[in-house]
PDB file of C-alpha atoms in Angstrom:
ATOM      1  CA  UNK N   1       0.000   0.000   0.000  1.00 77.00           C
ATOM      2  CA  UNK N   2       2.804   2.189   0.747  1.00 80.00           C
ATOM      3  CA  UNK N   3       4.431   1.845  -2.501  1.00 81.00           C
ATOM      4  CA  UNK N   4       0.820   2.167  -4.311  1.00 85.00           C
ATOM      5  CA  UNK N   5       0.552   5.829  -2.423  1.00 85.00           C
ATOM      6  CA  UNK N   6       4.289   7.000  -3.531  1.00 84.00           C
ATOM      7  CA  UNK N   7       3.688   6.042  -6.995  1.00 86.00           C
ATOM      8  CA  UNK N   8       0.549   7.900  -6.657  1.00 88.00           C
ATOM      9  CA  UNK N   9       2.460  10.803  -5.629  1.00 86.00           C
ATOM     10  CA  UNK N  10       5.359  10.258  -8.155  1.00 86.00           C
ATOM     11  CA  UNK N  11       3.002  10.562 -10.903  1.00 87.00           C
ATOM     12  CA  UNK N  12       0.998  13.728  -9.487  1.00 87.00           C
ATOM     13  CA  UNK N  13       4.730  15.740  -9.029  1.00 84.00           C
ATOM     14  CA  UNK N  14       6.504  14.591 -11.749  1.00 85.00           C
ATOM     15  CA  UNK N  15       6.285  17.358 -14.760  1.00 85.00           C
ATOM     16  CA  UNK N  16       4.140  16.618 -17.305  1.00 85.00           C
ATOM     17  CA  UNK N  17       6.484  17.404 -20.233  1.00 86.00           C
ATOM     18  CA  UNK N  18       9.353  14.985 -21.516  1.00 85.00           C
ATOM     19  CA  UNK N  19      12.276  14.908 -19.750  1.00 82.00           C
ATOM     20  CA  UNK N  20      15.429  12.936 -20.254  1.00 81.00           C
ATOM     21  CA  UNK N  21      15.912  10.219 -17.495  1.00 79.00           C
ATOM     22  CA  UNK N  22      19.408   9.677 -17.947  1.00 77.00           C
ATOM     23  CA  UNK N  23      22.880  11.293 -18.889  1.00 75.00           C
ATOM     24  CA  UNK N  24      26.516   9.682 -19.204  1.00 72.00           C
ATOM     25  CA  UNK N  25      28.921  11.346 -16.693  1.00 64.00           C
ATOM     26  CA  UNK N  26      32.550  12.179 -17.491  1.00 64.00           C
ATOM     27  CA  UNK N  27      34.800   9.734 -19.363  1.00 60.00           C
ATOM     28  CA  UNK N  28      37.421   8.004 -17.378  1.00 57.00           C
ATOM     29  CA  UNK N  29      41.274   9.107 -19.710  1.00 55.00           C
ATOM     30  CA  UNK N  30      41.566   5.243 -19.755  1.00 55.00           C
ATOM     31  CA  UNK N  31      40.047   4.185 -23.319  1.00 54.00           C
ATOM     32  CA  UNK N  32      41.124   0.543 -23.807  1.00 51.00           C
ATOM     33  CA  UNK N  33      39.464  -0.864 -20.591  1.00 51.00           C
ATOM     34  CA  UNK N  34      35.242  -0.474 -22.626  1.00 57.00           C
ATOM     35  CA  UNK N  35      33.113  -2.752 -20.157  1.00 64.00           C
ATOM     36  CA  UNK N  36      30.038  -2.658 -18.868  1.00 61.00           C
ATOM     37  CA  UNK N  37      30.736  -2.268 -15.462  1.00 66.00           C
ATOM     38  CA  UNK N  38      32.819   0.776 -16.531  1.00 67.00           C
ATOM     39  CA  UNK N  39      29.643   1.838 -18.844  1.00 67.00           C
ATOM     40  CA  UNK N  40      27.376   1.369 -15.757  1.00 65.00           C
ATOM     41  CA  UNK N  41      29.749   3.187 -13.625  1.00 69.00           C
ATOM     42  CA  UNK N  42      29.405   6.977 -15.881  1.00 73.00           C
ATOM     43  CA  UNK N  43      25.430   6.566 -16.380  1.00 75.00           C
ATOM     44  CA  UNK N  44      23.156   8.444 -13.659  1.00 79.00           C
ATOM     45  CA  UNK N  45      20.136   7.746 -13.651  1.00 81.00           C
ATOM     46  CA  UNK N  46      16.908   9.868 -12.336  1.00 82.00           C
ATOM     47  CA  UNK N  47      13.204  10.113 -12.058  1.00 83.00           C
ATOM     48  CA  UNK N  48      11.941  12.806 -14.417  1.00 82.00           C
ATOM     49  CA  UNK N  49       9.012  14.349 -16.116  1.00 83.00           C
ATOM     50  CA  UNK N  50       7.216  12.364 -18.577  1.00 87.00           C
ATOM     51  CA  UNK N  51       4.036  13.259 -20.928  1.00 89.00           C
ATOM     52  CA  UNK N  52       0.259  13.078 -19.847  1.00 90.00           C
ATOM     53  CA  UNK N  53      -0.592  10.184 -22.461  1.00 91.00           C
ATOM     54  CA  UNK N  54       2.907   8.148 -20.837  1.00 90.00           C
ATOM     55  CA  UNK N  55       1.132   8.824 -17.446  1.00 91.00           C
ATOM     56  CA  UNK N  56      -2.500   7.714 -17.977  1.00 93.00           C
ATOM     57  CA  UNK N  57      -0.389   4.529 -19.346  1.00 93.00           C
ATOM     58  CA  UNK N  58       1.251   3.927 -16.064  1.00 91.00           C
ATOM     59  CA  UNK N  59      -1.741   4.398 -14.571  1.00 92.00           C
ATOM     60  CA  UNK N  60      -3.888   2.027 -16.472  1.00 93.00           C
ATOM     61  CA  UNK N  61      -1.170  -0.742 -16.963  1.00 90.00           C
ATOM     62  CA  UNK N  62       0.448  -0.505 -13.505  1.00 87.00           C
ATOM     63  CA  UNK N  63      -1.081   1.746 -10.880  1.00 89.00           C
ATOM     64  CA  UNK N  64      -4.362   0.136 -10.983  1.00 90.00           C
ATOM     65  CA  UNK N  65      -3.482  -3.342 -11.377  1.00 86.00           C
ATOM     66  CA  UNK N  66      -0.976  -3.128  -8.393  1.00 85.00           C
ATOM     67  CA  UNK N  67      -4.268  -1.345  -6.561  1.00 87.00           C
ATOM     68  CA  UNK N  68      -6.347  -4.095  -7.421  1.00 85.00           C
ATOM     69  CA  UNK N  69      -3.862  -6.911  -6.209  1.00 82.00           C
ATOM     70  CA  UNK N  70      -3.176  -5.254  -3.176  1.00 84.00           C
ATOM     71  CA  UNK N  71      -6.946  -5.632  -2.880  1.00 84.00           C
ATOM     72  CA  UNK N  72      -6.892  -8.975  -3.691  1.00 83.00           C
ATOM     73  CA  UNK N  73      -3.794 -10.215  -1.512  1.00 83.00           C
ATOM     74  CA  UNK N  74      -5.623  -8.337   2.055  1.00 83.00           C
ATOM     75  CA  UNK N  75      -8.456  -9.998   1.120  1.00 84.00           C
ATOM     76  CA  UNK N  76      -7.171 -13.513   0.642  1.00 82.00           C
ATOM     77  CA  UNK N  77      -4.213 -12.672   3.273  1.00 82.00           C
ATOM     78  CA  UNK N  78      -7.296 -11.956   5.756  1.00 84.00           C
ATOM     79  CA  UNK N  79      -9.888 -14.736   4.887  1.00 83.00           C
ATOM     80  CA  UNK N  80      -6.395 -17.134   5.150  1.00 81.00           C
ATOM     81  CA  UNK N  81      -5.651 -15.780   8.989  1.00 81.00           C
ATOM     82  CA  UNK N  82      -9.457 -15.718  10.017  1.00 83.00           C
ATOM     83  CA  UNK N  83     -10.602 -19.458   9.011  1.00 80.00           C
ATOM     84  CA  UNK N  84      -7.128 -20.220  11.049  1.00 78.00           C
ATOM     85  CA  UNK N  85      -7.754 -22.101  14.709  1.00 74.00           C
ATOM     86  CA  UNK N  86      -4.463 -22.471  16.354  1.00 77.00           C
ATOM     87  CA  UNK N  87      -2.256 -19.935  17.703  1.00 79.00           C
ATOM     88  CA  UNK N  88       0.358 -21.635  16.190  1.00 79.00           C
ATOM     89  CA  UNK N  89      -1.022 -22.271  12.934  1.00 79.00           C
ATOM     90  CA  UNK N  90      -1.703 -18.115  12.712  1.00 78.00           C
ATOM     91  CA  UNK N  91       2.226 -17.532  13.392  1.00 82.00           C
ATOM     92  CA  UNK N  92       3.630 -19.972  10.808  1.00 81.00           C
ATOM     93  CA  UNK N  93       0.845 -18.770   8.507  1.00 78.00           C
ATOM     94  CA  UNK N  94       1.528 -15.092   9.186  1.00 79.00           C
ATOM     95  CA  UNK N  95       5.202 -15.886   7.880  1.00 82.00           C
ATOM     96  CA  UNK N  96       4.201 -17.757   4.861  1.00 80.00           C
ATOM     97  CA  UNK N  97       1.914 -14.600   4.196  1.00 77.00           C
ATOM     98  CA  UNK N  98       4.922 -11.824   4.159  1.00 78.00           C
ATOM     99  CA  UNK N  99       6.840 -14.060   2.267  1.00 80.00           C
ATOM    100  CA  UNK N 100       3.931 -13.936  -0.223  1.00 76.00           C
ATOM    101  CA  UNK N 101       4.030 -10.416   0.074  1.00 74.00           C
ATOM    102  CA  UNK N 102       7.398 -10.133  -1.348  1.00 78.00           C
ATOM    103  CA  UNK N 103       7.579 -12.560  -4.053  1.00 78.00           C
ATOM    104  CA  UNK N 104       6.905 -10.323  -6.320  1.00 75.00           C
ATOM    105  CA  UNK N 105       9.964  -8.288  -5.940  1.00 77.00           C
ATOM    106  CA  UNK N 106      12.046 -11.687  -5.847  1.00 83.00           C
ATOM    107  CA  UNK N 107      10.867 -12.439  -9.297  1.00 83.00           C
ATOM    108  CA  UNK N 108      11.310  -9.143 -10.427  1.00 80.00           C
ATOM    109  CA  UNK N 109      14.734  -9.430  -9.287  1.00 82.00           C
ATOM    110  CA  UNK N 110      15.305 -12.969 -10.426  1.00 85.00           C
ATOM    111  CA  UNK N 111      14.281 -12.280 -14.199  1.00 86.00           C
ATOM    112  CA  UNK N 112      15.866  -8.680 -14.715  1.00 83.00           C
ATOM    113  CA  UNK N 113      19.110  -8.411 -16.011  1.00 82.00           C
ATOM    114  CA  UNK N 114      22.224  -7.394 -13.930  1.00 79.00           C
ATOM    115  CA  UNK N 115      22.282  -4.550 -15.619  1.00 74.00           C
ATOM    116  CA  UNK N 116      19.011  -3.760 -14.955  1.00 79.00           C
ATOM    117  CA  UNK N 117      18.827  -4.066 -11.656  1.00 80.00           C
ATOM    118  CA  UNK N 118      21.713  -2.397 -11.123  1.00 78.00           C
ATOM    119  CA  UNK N 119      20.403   1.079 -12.714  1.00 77.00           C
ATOM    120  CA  UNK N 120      17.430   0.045 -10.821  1.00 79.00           C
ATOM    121  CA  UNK N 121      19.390   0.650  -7.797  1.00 80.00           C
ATOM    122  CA  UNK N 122      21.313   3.812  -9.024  1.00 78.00           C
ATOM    123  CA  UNK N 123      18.524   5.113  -9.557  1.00 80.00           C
ATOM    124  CA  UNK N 124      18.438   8.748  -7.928  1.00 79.00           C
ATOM    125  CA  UNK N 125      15.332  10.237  -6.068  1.00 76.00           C
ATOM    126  CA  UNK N 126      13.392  12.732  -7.078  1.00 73.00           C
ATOM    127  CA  UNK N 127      13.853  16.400  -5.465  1.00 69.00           C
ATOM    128  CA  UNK N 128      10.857  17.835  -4.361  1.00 61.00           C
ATOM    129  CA  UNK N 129      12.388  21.601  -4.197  1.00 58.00           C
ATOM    130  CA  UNK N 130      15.727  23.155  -5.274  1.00 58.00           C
ATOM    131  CA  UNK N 131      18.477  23.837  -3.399  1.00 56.00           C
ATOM    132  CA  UNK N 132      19.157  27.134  -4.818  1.00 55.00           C
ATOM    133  CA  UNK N 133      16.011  27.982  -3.402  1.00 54.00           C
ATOM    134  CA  UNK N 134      17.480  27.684   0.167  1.00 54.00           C
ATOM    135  CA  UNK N 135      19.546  30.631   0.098  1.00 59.00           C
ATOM    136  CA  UNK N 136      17.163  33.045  -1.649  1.00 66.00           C
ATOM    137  CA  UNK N 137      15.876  34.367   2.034  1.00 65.00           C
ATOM    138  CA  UNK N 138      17.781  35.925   4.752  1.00 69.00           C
ATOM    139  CA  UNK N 139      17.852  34.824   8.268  1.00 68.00           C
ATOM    140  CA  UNK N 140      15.169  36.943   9.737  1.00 70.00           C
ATOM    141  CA  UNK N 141      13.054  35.974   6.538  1.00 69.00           C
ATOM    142  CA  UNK N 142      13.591  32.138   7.272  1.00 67.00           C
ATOM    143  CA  UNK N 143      12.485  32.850  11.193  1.00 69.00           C
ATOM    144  CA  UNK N 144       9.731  34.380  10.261  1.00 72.00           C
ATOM    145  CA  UNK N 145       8.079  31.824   7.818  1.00 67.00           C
ATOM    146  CA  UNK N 146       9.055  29.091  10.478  1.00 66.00           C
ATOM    147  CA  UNK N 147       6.975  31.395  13.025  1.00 66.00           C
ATOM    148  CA  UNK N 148       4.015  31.263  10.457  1.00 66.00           C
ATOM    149  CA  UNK N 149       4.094  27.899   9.649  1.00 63.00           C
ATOM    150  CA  UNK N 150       4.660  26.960  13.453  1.00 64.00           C
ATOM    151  CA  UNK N 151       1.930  24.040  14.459  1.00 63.00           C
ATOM    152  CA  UNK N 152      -0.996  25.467  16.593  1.00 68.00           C
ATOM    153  CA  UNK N 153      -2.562  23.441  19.414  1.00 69.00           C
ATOM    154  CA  UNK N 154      -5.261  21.709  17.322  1.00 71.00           C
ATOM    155  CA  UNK N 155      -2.242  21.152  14.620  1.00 70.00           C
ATOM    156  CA  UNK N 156       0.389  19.942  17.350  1.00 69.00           C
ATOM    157  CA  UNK N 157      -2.549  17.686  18.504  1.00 74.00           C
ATOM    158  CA  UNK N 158      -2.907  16.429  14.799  1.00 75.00           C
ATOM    159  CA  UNK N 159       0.873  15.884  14.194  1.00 74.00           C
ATOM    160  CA  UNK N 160       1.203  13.938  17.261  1.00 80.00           C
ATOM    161  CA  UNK N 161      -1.345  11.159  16.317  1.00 82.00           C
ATOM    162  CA  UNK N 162       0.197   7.893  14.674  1.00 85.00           C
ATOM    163  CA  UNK N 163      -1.400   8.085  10.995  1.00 82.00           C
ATOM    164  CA  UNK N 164       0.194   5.001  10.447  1.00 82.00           C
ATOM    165  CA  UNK N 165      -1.084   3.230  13.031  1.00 87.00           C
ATOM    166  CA  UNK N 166      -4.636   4.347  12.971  1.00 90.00           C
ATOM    167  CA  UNK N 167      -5.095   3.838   9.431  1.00 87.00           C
ATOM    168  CA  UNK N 168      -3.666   0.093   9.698  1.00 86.00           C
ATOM    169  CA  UNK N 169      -5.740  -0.454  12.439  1.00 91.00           C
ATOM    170  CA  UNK N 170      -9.084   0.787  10.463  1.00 92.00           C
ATOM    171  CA  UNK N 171      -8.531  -0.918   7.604  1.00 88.00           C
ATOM    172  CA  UNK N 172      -7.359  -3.943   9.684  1.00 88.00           C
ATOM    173  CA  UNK N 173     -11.217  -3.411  10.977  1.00 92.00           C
ATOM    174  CA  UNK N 174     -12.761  -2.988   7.870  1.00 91.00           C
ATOM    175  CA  UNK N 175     -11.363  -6.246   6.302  1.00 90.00           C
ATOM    176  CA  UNK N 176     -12.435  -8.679   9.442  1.00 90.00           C
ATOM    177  CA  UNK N 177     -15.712  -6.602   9.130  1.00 91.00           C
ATOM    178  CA  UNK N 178     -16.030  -7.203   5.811  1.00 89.00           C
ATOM    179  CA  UNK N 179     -14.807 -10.930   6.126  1.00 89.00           C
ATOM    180  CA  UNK N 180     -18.177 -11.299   8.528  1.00 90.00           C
ATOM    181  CA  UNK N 181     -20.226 -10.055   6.150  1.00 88.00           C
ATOM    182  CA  UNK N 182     -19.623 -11.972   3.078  1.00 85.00           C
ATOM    183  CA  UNK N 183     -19.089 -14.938   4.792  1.00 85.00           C
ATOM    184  CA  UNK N 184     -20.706 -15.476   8.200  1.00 87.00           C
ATOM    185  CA  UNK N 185     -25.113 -14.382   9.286  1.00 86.00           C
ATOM    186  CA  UNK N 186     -25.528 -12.568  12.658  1.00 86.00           C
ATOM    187  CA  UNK N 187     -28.408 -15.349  13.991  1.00 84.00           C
ATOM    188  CA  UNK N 188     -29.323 -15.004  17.459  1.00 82.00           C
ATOM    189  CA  UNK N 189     -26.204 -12.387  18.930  1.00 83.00           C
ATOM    190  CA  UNK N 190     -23.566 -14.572  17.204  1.00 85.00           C
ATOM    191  CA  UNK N 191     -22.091 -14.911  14.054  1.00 86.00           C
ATOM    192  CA  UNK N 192     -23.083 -18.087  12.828  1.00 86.00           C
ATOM    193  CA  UNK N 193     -20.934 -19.222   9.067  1.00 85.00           C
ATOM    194  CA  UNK N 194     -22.920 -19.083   6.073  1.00 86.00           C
ATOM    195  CA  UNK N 195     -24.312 -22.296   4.324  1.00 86.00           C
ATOM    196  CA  UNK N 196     -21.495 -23.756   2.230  1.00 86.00           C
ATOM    197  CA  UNK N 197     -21.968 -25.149  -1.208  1.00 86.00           C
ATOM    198  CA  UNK N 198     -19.678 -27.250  -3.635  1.00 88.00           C
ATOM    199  CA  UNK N 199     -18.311 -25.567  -6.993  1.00 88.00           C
ATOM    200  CA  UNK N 200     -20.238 -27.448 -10.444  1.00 88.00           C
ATOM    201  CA  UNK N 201     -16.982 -27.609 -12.189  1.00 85.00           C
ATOM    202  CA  UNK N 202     -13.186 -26.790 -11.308  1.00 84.00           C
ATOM    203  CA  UNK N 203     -12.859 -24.251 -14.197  1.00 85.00           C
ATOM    204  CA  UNK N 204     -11.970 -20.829 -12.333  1.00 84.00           C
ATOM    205  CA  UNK N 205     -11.858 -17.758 -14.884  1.00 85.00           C
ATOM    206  CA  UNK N 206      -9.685 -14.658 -14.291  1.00 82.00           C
ATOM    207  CA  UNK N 207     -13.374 -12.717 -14.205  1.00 83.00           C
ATOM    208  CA  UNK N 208     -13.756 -14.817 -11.060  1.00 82.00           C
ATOM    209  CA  UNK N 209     -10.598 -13.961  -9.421  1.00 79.00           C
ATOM    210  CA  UNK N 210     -11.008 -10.099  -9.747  1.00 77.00           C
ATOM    211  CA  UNK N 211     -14.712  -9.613 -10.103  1.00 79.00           C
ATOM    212  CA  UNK N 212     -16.028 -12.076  -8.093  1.00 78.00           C
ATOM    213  CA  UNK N 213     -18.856 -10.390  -6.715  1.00 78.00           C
ATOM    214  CA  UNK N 214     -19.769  -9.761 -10.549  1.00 83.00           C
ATOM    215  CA  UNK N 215     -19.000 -13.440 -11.494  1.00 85.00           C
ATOM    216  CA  UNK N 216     -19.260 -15.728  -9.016  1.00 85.00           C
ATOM    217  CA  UNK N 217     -18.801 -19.146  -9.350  1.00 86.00           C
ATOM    218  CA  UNK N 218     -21.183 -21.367 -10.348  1.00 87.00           C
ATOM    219  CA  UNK N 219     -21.754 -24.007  -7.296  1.00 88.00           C
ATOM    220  CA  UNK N 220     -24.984 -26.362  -6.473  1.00 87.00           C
ATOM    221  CA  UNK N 221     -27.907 -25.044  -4.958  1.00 86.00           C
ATOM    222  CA  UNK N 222     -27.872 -27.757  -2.691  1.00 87.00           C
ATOM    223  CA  UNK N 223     -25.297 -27.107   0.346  1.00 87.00           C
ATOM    224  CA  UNK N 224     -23.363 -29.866   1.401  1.00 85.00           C
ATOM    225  CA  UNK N 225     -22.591 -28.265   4.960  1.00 82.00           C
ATOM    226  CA  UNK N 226     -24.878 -26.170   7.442  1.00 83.00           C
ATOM    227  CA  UNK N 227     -24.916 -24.871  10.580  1.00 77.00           C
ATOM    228  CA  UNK N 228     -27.948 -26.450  11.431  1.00 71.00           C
ATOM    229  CA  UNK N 229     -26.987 -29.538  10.359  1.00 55.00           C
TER     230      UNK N 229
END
C-alpha cells in the first residue's frame, strides 16, 4: 500500500512534459578498458518528467493493477488468517503470508538483467524543491516563515497522532468486518458461518478472481454443509 501511495504521488509531481531520465557522466582518460561495469559506472540515472498520455499509461497498466492486487492479496491474506484455529497455525501462517508479500519483488529481481537491476538501484530520487532555493531568504526571513508555519494546538494535537497506526488499524477493521459479512449471518447475537456449497466444475476464470462479486462461481444449490446440520 505504501508503494501504491508513492507512486501515486510520483506521478501527481513529476512534470508533465518529456524529460530525459538519464545522462553519461565524465569519461574516465583510460580508453582501452570499454566494459560494462565501466559503462554502468558513468550513467546516472533519475526520475523525471514524462508526458500526460505516458502517465494515464502507467496508470492504467500498472497503478491500478498493483491497486487491485493489493486488494486482492488483504483480502485472501485476511480470509487465510481468520478461518485459522491455532495460535500456532496463525504464526507460521503469518510468515508464509509476508513471504507472499514479497515474491513479487524476488521475481522481479530474479528475471531482470544485472544490468538492470543495477540502474534500478542507481537510480536517484526525485527532489521535491531546489536547493538554490534555500539561500534566496535571509535569516530573519527564514524565522519568520518558520513562526508562520509553526503548528498550533489543534495542529500539534494532529501531528502527534500515529497516521500510520490508525489507518492500519481501520482498515485492519474494515477487512475482518467485511470478512463477517460476506461470509458469516448474525443469527441469534452470534455470528453463525454461512451455508457452504460445492463448486459445479473446477474451471476458475480470471473474471472470477477479480470480479467475483460480478462473477461468481457457479456451485450447487444444494449445500453440502450447514450450521444447522
Amino acid at each position: 500500500l505504501d508503494n501504491i501511495i508513492n507512486m501515486i504521488r510520483l506521478l501527481y509531481s513529476i512534470p508533465s512534459e518529456e524529460q530525459p531520465w538519464f545522462k553519461l557522466g565524465e569519461e574516465d582518460d583510460d580508453e582501452t578498458a570499454e566494459t560494462m561495469e565501466k559503462w554502468l559506472s558513468q550513467v546516472e540515472v533519475k526520475v523525471a518528467g514524462m508526458p500526460r498520455t505516458w502517465k494515464l499509461v502507467n496508470v492504467f497498466v500498472v497503478l491500478l493493477p498493483k491497486i487491485m492486487l493489493w486488494e486482492m492479496t488483504a483480502s485472501t491474506g485476511i480470509n487465510f488468517l481468520m478461518e485459522t484455529g491455532g495460535i500456532d497455525d496463525i504464526i507460521v501462517n503469518s510468515v508464509a503470508l509476508g513471504f507472499l508479500l514479497t515474491l513479487d519483488e524476488i521475481i522481479t529481481d530474479a528475471m531482470l538483467s544485472a544490468e538492470v537491476n543495477h540502474l534500478l538501484d542507481e537510480c536517484q530520487e526525485y527532489p521535491l524543491y531546489q536547493e538554490g532555493d534555500l539561500h534566496t531568504h535571509s535569516d530573519q526571513e527564514t524565522l519568520s516563515k518558520s513562526e508562520e508555519l509553526a503548528p498550533r494546538n489543534l495542529q500539534l494535537a494532529w501531528e502527534m497522532i500515529p497516521k500510520v497506526m490508525v489507518f492500519c488499524l481501520g482498515l485492519l477493521f474494515w477487512l475482518v468486518t467485511r470478512y463477517y459479512t460476506l461470509h458469516c449471518d448474525f443469527v441469534d447475537g452470534r455470528w453463525v458461518s454461512k451455508d457452504m456449497h460445492l463448486p459445479n466444475s473446477l474451471s476458475f476464470s480470471l473474471a472470477n478472481a477479480l470480479f467475483g462479486r460480478f462473477f461468481p462461481v457457479d456451485a450447487a444449490q444444494t449445500p453440502y454443509w450447514s450450521m444447522d446440520a
